[in-house]
Coordinates of C-alpha atoms in Angstrom, one line a residue:
Chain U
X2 CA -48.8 -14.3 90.0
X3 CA -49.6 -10.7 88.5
X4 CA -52.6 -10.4 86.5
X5 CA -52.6 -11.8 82.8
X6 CA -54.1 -9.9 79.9
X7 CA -53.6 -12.2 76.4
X8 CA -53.9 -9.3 73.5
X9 CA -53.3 -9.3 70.1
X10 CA -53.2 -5.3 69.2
X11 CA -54.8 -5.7 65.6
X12 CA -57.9 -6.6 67.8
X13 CA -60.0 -4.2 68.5
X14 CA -61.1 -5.0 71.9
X15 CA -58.2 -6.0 72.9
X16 CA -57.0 -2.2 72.2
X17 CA -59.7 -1.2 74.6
X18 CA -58.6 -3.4 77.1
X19 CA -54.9 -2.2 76.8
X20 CA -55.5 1.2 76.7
X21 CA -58.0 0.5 79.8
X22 CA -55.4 -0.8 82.1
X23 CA -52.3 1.4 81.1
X24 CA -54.9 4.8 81.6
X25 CA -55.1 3.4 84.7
X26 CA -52.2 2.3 85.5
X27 CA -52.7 -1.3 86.6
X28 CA -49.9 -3.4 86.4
X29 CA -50.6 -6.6 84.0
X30 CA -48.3 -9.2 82.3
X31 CA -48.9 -8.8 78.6
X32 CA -49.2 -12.2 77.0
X33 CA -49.2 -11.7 73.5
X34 CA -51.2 -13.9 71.3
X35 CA -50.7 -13.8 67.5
X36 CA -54.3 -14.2 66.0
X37 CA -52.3 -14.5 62.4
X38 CA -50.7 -17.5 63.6
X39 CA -53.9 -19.3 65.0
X40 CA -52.4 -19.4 68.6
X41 CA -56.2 -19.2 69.7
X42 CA -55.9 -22.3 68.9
X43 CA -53.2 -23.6 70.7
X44 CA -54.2 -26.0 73.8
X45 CA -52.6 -23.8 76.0
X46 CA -54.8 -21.0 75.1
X47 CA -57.6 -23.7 75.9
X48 CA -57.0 -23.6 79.5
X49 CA -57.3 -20.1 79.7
X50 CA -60.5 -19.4 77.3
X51 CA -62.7 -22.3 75.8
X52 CA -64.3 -19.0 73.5
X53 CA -60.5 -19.0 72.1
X54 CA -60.8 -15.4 71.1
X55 CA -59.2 -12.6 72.6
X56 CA -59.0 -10.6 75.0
X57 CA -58.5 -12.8 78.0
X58 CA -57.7 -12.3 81.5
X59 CA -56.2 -14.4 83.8
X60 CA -56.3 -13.3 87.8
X61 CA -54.7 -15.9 89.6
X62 CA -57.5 -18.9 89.3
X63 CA -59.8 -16.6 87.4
X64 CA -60.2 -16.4 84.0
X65 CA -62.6 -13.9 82.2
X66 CA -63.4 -13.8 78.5
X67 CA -64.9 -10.5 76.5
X68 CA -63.2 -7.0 76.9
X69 CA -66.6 -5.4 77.7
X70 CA -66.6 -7.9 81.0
X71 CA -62.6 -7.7 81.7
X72 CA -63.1 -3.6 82.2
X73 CA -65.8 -3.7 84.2
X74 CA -63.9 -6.0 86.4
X75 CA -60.6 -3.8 86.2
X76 CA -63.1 -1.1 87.3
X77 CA -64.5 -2.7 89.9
X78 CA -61.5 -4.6 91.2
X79 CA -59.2 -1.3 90.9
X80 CA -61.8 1.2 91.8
X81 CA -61.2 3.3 88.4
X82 CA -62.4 6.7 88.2
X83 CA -66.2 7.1 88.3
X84 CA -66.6 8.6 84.8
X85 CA -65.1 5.4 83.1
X86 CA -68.4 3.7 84.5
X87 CA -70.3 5.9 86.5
X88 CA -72.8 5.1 89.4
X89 CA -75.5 7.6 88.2
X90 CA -78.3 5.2 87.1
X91 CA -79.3 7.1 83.5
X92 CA -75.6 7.7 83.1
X93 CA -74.5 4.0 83.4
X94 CA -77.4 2.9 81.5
X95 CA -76.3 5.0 78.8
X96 CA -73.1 3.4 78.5
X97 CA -74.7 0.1 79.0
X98 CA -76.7 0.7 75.9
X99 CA -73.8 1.6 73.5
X100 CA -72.0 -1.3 74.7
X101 CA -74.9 -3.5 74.1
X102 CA -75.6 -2.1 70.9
X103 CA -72.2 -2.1 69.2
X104 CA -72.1 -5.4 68.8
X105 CA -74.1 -5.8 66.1
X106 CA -73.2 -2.6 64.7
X107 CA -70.6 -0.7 64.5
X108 CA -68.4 -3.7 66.0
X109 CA -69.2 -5.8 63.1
X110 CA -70.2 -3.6 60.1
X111 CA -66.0 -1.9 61.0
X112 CA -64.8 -5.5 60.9
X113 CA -66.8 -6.6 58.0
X114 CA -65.1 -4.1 56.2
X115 CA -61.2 -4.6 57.6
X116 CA -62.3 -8.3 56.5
X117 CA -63.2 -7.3 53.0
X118 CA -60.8 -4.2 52.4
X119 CA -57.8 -6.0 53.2
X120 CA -57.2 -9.2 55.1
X121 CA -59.4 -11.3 52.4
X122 CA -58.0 -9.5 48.8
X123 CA -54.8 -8.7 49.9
X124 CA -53.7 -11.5 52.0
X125 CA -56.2 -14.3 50.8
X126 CA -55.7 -13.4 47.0
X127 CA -59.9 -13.4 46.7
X128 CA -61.8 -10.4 44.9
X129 CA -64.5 -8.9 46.7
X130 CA -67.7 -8.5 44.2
X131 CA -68.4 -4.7 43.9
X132 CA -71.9 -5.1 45.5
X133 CA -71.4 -6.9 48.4
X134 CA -68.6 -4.4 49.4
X135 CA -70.9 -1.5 48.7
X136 CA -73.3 -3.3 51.0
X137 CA -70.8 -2.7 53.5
X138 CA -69.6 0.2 53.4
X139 CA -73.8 0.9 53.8
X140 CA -74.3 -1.0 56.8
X141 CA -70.6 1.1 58.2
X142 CA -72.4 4.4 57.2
X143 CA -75.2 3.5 58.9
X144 CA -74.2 2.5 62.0
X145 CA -71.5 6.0 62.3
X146 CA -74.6 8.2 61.3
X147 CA -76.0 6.4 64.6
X148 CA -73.1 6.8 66.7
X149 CA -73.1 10.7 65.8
X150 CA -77.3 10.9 65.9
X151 CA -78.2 9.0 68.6
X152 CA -74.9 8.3 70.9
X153 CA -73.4 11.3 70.6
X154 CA -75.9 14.1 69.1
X155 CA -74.5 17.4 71.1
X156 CA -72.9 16.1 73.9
X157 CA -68.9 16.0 74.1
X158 CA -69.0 12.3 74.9
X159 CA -71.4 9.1 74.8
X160 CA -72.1 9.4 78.7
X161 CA -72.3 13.0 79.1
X162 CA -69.3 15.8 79.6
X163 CA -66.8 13.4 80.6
X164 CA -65.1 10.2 78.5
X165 CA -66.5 6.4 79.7
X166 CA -65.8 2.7 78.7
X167 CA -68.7 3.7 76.0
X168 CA -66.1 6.2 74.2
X169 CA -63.2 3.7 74.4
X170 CA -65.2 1.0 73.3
X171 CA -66.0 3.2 70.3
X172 CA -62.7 4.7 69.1
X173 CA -61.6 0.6 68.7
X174 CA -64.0 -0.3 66.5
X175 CA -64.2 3.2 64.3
X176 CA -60.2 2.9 64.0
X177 CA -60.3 -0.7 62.2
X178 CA -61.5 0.3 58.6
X179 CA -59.0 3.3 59.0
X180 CA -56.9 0.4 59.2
X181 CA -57.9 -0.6 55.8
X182 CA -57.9 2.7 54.4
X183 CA -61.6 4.3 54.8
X184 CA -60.7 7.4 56.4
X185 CA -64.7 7.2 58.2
X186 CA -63.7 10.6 59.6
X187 CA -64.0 12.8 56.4
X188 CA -66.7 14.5 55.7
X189 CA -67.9 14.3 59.3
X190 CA -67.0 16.7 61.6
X191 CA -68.7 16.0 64.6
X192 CA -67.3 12.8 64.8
X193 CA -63.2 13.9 64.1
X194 CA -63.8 16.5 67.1
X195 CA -65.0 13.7 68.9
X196 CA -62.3 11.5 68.6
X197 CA -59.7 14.3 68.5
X198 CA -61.3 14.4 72.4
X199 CA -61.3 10.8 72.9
X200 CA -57.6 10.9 71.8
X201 CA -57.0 13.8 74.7
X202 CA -58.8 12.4 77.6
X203 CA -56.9 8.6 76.8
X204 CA -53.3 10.5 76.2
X205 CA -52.4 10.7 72.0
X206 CA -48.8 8.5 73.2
X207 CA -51.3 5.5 74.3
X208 CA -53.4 5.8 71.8
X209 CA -50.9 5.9 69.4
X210 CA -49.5 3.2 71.1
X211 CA -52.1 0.6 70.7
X212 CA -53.2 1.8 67.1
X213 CA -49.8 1.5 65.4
X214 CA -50.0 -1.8 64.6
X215 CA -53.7 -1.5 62.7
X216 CA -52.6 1.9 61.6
X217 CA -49.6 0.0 60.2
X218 CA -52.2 -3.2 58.6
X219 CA -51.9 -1.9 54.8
X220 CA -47.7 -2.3 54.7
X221 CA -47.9 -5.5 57.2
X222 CA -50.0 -7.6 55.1
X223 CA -47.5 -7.2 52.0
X224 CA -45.1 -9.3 53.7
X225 CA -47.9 -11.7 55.4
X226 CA -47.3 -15.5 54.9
X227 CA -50.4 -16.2 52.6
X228 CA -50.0 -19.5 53.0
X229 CA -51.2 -19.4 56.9
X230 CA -54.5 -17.3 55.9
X231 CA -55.4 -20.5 53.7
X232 CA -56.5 -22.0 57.1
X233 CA -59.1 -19.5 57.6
X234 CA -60.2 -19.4 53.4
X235 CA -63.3 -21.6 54.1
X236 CA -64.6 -20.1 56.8
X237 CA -64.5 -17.1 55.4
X238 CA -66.0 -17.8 52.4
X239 CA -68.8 -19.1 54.2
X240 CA -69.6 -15.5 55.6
X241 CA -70.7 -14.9 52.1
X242 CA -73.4 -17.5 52.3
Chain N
X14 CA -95.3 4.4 84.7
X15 CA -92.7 3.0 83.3
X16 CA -93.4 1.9 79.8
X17 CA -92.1 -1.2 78.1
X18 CA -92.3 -1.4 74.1
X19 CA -92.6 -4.7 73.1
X20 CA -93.5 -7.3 70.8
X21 CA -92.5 -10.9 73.0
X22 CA -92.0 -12.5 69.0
X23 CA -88.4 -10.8 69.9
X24 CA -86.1 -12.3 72.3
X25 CA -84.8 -9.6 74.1
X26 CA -88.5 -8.0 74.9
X27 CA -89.5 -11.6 76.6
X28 CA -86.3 -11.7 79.2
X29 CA -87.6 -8.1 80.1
X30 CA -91.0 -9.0 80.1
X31 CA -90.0 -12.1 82.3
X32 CA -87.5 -10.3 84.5
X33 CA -90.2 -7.1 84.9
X34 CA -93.0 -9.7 85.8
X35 CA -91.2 -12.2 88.3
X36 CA -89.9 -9.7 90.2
X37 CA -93.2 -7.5 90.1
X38 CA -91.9 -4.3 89.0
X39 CA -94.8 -2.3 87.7
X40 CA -94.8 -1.3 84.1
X41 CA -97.2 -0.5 81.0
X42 CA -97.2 -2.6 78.5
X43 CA -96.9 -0.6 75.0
X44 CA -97.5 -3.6 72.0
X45 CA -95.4 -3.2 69.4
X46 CA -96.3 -5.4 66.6
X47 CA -92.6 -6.1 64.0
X48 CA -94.8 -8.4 61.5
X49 CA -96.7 -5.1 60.4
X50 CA -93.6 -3.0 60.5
X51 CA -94.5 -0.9 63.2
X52 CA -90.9 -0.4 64.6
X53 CA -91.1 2.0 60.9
X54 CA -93.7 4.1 61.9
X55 CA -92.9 7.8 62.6
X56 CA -94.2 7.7 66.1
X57 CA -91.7 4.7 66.9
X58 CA -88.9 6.5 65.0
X59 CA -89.8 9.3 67.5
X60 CA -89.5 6.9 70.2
X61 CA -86.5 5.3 69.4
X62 CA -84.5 6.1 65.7
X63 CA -83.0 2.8 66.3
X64 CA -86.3 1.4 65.5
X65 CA -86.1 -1.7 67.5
X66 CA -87.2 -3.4 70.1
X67 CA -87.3 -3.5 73.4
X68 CA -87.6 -0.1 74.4
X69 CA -88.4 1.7 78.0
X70 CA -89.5 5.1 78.8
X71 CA -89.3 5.8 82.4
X72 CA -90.7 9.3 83.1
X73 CA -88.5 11.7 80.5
X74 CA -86.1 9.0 79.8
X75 CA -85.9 6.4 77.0
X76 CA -83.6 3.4 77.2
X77 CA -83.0 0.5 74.4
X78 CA -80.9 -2.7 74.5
X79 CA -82.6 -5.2 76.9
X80 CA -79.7 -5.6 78.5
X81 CA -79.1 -2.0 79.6
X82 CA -83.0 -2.0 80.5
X83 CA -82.2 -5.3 82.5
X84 CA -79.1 -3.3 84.5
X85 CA -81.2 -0.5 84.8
X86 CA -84.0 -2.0 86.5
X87 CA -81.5 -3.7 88.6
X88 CA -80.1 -1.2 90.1
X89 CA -83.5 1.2 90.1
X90 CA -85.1 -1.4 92.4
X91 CA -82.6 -3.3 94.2
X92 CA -83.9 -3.0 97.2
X93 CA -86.6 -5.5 95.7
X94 CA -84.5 -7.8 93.7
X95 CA -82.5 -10.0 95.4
X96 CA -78.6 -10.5 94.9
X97 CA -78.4 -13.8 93.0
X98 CA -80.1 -11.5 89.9
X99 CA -77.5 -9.6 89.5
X100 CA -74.2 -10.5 92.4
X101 CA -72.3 -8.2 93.8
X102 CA -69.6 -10.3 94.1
X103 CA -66.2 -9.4 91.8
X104 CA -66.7 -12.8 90.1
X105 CA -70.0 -13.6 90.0
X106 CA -70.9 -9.9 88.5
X107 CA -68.1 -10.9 85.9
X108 CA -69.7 -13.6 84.7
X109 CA -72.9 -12.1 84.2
X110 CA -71.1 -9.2 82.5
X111 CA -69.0 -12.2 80.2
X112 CA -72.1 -14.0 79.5
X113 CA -73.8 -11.0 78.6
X114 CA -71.4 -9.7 76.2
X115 CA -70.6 -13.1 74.6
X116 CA -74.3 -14.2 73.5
X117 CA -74.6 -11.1 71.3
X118 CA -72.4 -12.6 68.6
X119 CA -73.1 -16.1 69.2
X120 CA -76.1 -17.7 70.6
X121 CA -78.6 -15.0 70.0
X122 CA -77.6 -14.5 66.4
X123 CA -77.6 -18.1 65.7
X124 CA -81.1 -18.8 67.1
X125 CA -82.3 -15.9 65.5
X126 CA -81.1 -16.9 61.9
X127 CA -82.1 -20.2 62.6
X128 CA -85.7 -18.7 63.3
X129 CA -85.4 -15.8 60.0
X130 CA -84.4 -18.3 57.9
X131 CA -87.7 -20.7 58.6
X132 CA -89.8 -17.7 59.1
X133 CA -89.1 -15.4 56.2
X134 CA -86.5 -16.8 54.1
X135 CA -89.2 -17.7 50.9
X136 CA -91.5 -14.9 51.2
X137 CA -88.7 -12.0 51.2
X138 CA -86.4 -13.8 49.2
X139 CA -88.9 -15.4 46.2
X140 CA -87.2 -18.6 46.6
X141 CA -86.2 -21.6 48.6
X142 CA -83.7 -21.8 51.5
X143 CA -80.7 -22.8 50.5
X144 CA -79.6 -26.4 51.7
X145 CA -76.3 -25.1 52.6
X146 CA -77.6 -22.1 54.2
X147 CA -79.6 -23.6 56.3
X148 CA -77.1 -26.1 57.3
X149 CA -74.7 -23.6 58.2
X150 CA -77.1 -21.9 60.3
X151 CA -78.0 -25.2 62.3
X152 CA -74.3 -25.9 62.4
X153 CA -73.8 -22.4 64.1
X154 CA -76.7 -23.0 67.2
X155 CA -74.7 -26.1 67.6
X156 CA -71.5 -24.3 68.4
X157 CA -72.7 -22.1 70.4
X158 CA -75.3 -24.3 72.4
X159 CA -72.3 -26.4 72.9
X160 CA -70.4 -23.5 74.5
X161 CA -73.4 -22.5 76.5
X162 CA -73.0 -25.9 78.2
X163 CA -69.3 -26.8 78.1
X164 CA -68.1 -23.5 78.9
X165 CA -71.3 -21.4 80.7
X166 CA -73.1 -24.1 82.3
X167 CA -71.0 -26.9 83.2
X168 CA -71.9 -29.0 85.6
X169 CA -73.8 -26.0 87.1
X170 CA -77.8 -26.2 88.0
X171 CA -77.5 -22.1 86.8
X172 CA -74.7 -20.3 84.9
X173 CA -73.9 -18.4 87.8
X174 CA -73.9 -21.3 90.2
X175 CA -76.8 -22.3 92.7
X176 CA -78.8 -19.4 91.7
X177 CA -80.7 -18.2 89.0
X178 CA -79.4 -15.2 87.8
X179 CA -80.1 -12.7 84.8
X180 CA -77.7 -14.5 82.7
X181 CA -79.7 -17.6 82.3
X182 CA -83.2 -15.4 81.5
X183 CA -81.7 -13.8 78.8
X184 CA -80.3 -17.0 77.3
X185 CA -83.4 -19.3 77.1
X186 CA -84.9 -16.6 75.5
X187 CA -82.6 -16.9 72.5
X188 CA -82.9 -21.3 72.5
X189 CA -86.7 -20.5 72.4
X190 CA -87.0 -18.5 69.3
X191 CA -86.1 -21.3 67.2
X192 CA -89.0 -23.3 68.2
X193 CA -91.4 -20.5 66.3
X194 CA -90.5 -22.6 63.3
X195 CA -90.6 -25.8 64.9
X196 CA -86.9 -26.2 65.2
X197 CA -86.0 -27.9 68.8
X198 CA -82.2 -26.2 70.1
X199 CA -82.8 -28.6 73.0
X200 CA -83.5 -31.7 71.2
X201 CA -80.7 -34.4 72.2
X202 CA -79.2 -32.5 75.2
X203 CA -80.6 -33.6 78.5
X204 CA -78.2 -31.4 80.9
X205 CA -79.8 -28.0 79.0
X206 CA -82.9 -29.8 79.2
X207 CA -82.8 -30.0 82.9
X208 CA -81.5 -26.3 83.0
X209 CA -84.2 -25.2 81.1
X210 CA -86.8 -26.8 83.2
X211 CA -85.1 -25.2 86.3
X212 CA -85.4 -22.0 84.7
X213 CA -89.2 -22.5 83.9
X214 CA -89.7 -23.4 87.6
X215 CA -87.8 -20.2 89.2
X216 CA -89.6 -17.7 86.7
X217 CA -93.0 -20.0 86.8
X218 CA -94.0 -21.9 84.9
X219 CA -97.2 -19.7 84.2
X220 CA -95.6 -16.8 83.3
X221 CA -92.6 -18.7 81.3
X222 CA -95.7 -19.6 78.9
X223 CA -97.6 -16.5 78.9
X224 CA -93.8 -14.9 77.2
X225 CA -93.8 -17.4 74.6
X226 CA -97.3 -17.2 73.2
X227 CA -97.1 -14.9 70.8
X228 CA -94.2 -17.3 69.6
X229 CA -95.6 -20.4 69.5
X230 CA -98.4 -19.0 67.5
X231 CA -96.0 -16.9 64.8
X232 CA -96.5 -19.5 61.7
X233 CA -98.9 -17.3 60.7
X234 CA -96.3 -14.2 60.5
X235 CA -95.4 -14.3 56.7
X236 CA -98.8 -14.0 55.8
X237 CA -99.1 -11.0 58.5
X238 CA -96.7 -9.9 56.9
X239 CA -97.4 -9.8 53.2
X240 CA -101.0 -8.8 53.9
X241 CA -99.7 -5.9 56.0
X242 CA -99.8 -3.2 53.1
X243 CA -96.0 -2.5 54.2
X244 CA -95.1 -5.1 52.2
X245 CA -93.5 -3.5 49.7
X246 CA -91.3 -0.9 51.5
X247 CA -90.4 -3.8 54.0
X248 CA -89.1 -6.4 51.5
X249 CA -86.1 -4.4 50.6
X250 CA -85.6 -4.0 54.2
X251 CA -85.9 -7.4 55.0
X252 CA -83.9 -9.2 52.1
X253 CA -80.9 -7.5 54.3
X254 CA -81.2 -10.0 56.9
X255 CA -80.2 -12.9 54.3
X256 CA -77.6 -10.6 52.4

């Protein structure tokens, strides 16, 4: 049985995953999982992840949850290029540090703000209060003004001179609320150079390959079925508590 | 010598502070006390612009997230720290990795809610906690307490397996923090009961004790805090936590 990746390409790190494997040219089945259409949900997507979110791998018996711990194994299992995670002890811990600390950060401050942008007004039909959006786009500014000050500061990349699973990781996350419409690059140049280097050291096609559907959010959710957000209204709401 | 900041009121400083101590790896301990608003000062934001904690300065290099100081002292000394930390094994290493990444989002931002809310809810907020708040934040350790044992644990005496590991350090940690404010995460579930008292035992018992002090004694924290004279510039600060 090949190796089973179950990706939904609006994710984020289920782009990081995908870009991940194709840069590297490991062969996967690609079991696509609608997150619109609740399939997390489904029992069969039980057996493979209790977590039921996504990305998920599935390696004969083995099943793995969180894209941060399904790259690492892909590195490990298909000895990737050192840079992506490299041996250096202060190197890796450097990437080890941005991965822990995105999270909470810029993981969730971009989501919060895909969430609010777009998938709750324009799909959900539910205004977002002026202040609480502003809030957001504070806690977005403050965790990019980290990724530039303390990630990046002069160095071409998170880890050093060459790209890692830090960088990836990264791109994902900054590209959802372009999804929505914040262009977070203007008015910071030291981040577009970045990611215009991110983008060459990944190969523009892929990366244009696993953005298009985000890229593509704003015209998609026109034509969503409302009615199958309606599922998700009260837990949303209940993020606003 | 390495330097540890830390206050072991926060989570992440006790599972470095318990992982550093079991396995005896030297290190100066640099208090960092959060209910003054230290982490504000200038000479932390020197140390660390992030401005939390745990940090670790070894030599010329500084190093945040408790994790990545947890990997790093791994692999620094492991010729002294035995395999079951930290396998080497494909699998195994995975499911440190997964458990690792997982509890960011879930278990350690629901205990420390949990703990926020009891804590410093009515002195930063001027008011009481909201019944439904605090329900929802109860019903959120639940959820992922459940997972810890349904999907993490299992039937397993460690998450890993036979062994202790890292994994299971960093998440008692977490299901502690709640009990600053008196709030039990174990209460009613025997099997993470047992796991916990396994834990205790590998790590001793002593030194599992010693990490949650400062805890146990933090219901005196709000009034630290207010009488700190950072008061003022923390509020603001602080009323983020409940949005």
């Amino acid at each position: 049985m090949a190796l089973e990746l179950y990706l939904d390409l609006f994710s984020q790190p289920c782009r990081s995953v995908y870009i991940f494997a194709k840069k590297n040219n490991i062969s996967f089945d690609f079991k696509k999982l609608s997150l619109l259409d609740g399939q997390q949900y489904g029992e069969d997507f039980g057996k493979i992840s209790l977590i039921r979110k996504v990305p998920a791998l599935r390696d004969g018996d083995f099943c793995l949850a969180e894209s941060i711990a399904i790259m690492l194994y892909l590195a490990e299992k298909f000895k990737t290029p050192d840079f992506w995670y490299p041996a250096d002890l202060q190197q890796r811990a450097r990437v080890n540090e941005y991965l822990s600390w995105q999270h909470t950060a810029i993981r969730m401050h971009g989501s919060e703000i895909f969430c609010l942008r777009l998938m709750i007004p324009k799909v959900m039909g539910v205004e977002i209060p002026e202040d609480k959006m502003n809030a957001a786009l504070d806690d977005l500014n403050s965790s990019l003004k980290l990724v530039e000050e303390k990630f990046l500061q002069d160095r071409p990349f998170i880890a050093g001179d060459q790209i890692s699973l830090a960088d990836l990781v990264a791109i994902v996350e900054i590209m959802q609320p372009v999804g929505a419409g914040v262009d977070v690059f203007e008015g910071r140049p030291k981040l577009s150079a970045w990611r215009d280097r991110v983008q060459e050291a990944i190969g523009k096609e892929l990366f244009d390959e696993a953005h298009q559907y985000i890229l593509g959010a704003q015209e998609s959710v026109k034509s969503m079925d409302s009615s199958k957000m309606q599922v998700f209204k009260p837990k949303i709401l209940r993020l606003f508590m | 010598m390495m330097e540890l900041y830390l206050d072991l009121i926060s989570p992440p400083c006790r599972s470095v502070f318990l992982f550093a101590r079991a396995l005896r790896i030297p290190f100066e301990f640099k208090v960092v006390d959060l209910a003054t608003g230290q982490q504000y000062s200038k000479e932390f934001g020197d140390l660390s612009i992030v401005r939390k904690v745990p940090v670790m300065k070894d030599g010329g290099f500084i190093l945040t997230e408790s994790t990545a100081i947890l990997e790093y002292l791994m692999q620094k000394y492991s010729g002294s720290v035995a395999d079951h930390w930290f396998p080497a094994d494909l699998q195994q290493r995975a499911r440190v990795n997964e458990y690792f990444s997982w509890q960011h989002m879930n278990l350690r931002t629901h205990c420390s809610k949990v703990f926020l809310l009891r804590a410093l809810y009515q002195i930063v907020m001027d008011s009481e906690i909201p019944k439904e708040t605090m329900d929802f934040a109860v019903e959120n350790v639940k959820q992922s307490l459940n997972l810890l044992e349904e999907k993490f644990l299992q039937s397993k005496p460690f998450i890993l397996g036979d062994k202790i590991s890292v994994a299971d350090v960093v998440a008692i940690v977490e299901i502690m923090q709640p009990f600053g404010t008196g709030f039990d995460g174990f209460e009613g579930r025997p099997k993470l009961i047992a796991w916990r008292d396994r834990v205790k035992k590998e790590l001793g018992e002593k030194l599992f004790e010693e990490a949650h002090e400062a805890l146990m004694k933090s219901s005196n924290m709000p009034q630290k805090l207010k009488n700190s004279g950072n008061f003022a510039q923390l509020k603001p600060i602080l009323q983020k936590l409940f949005h």
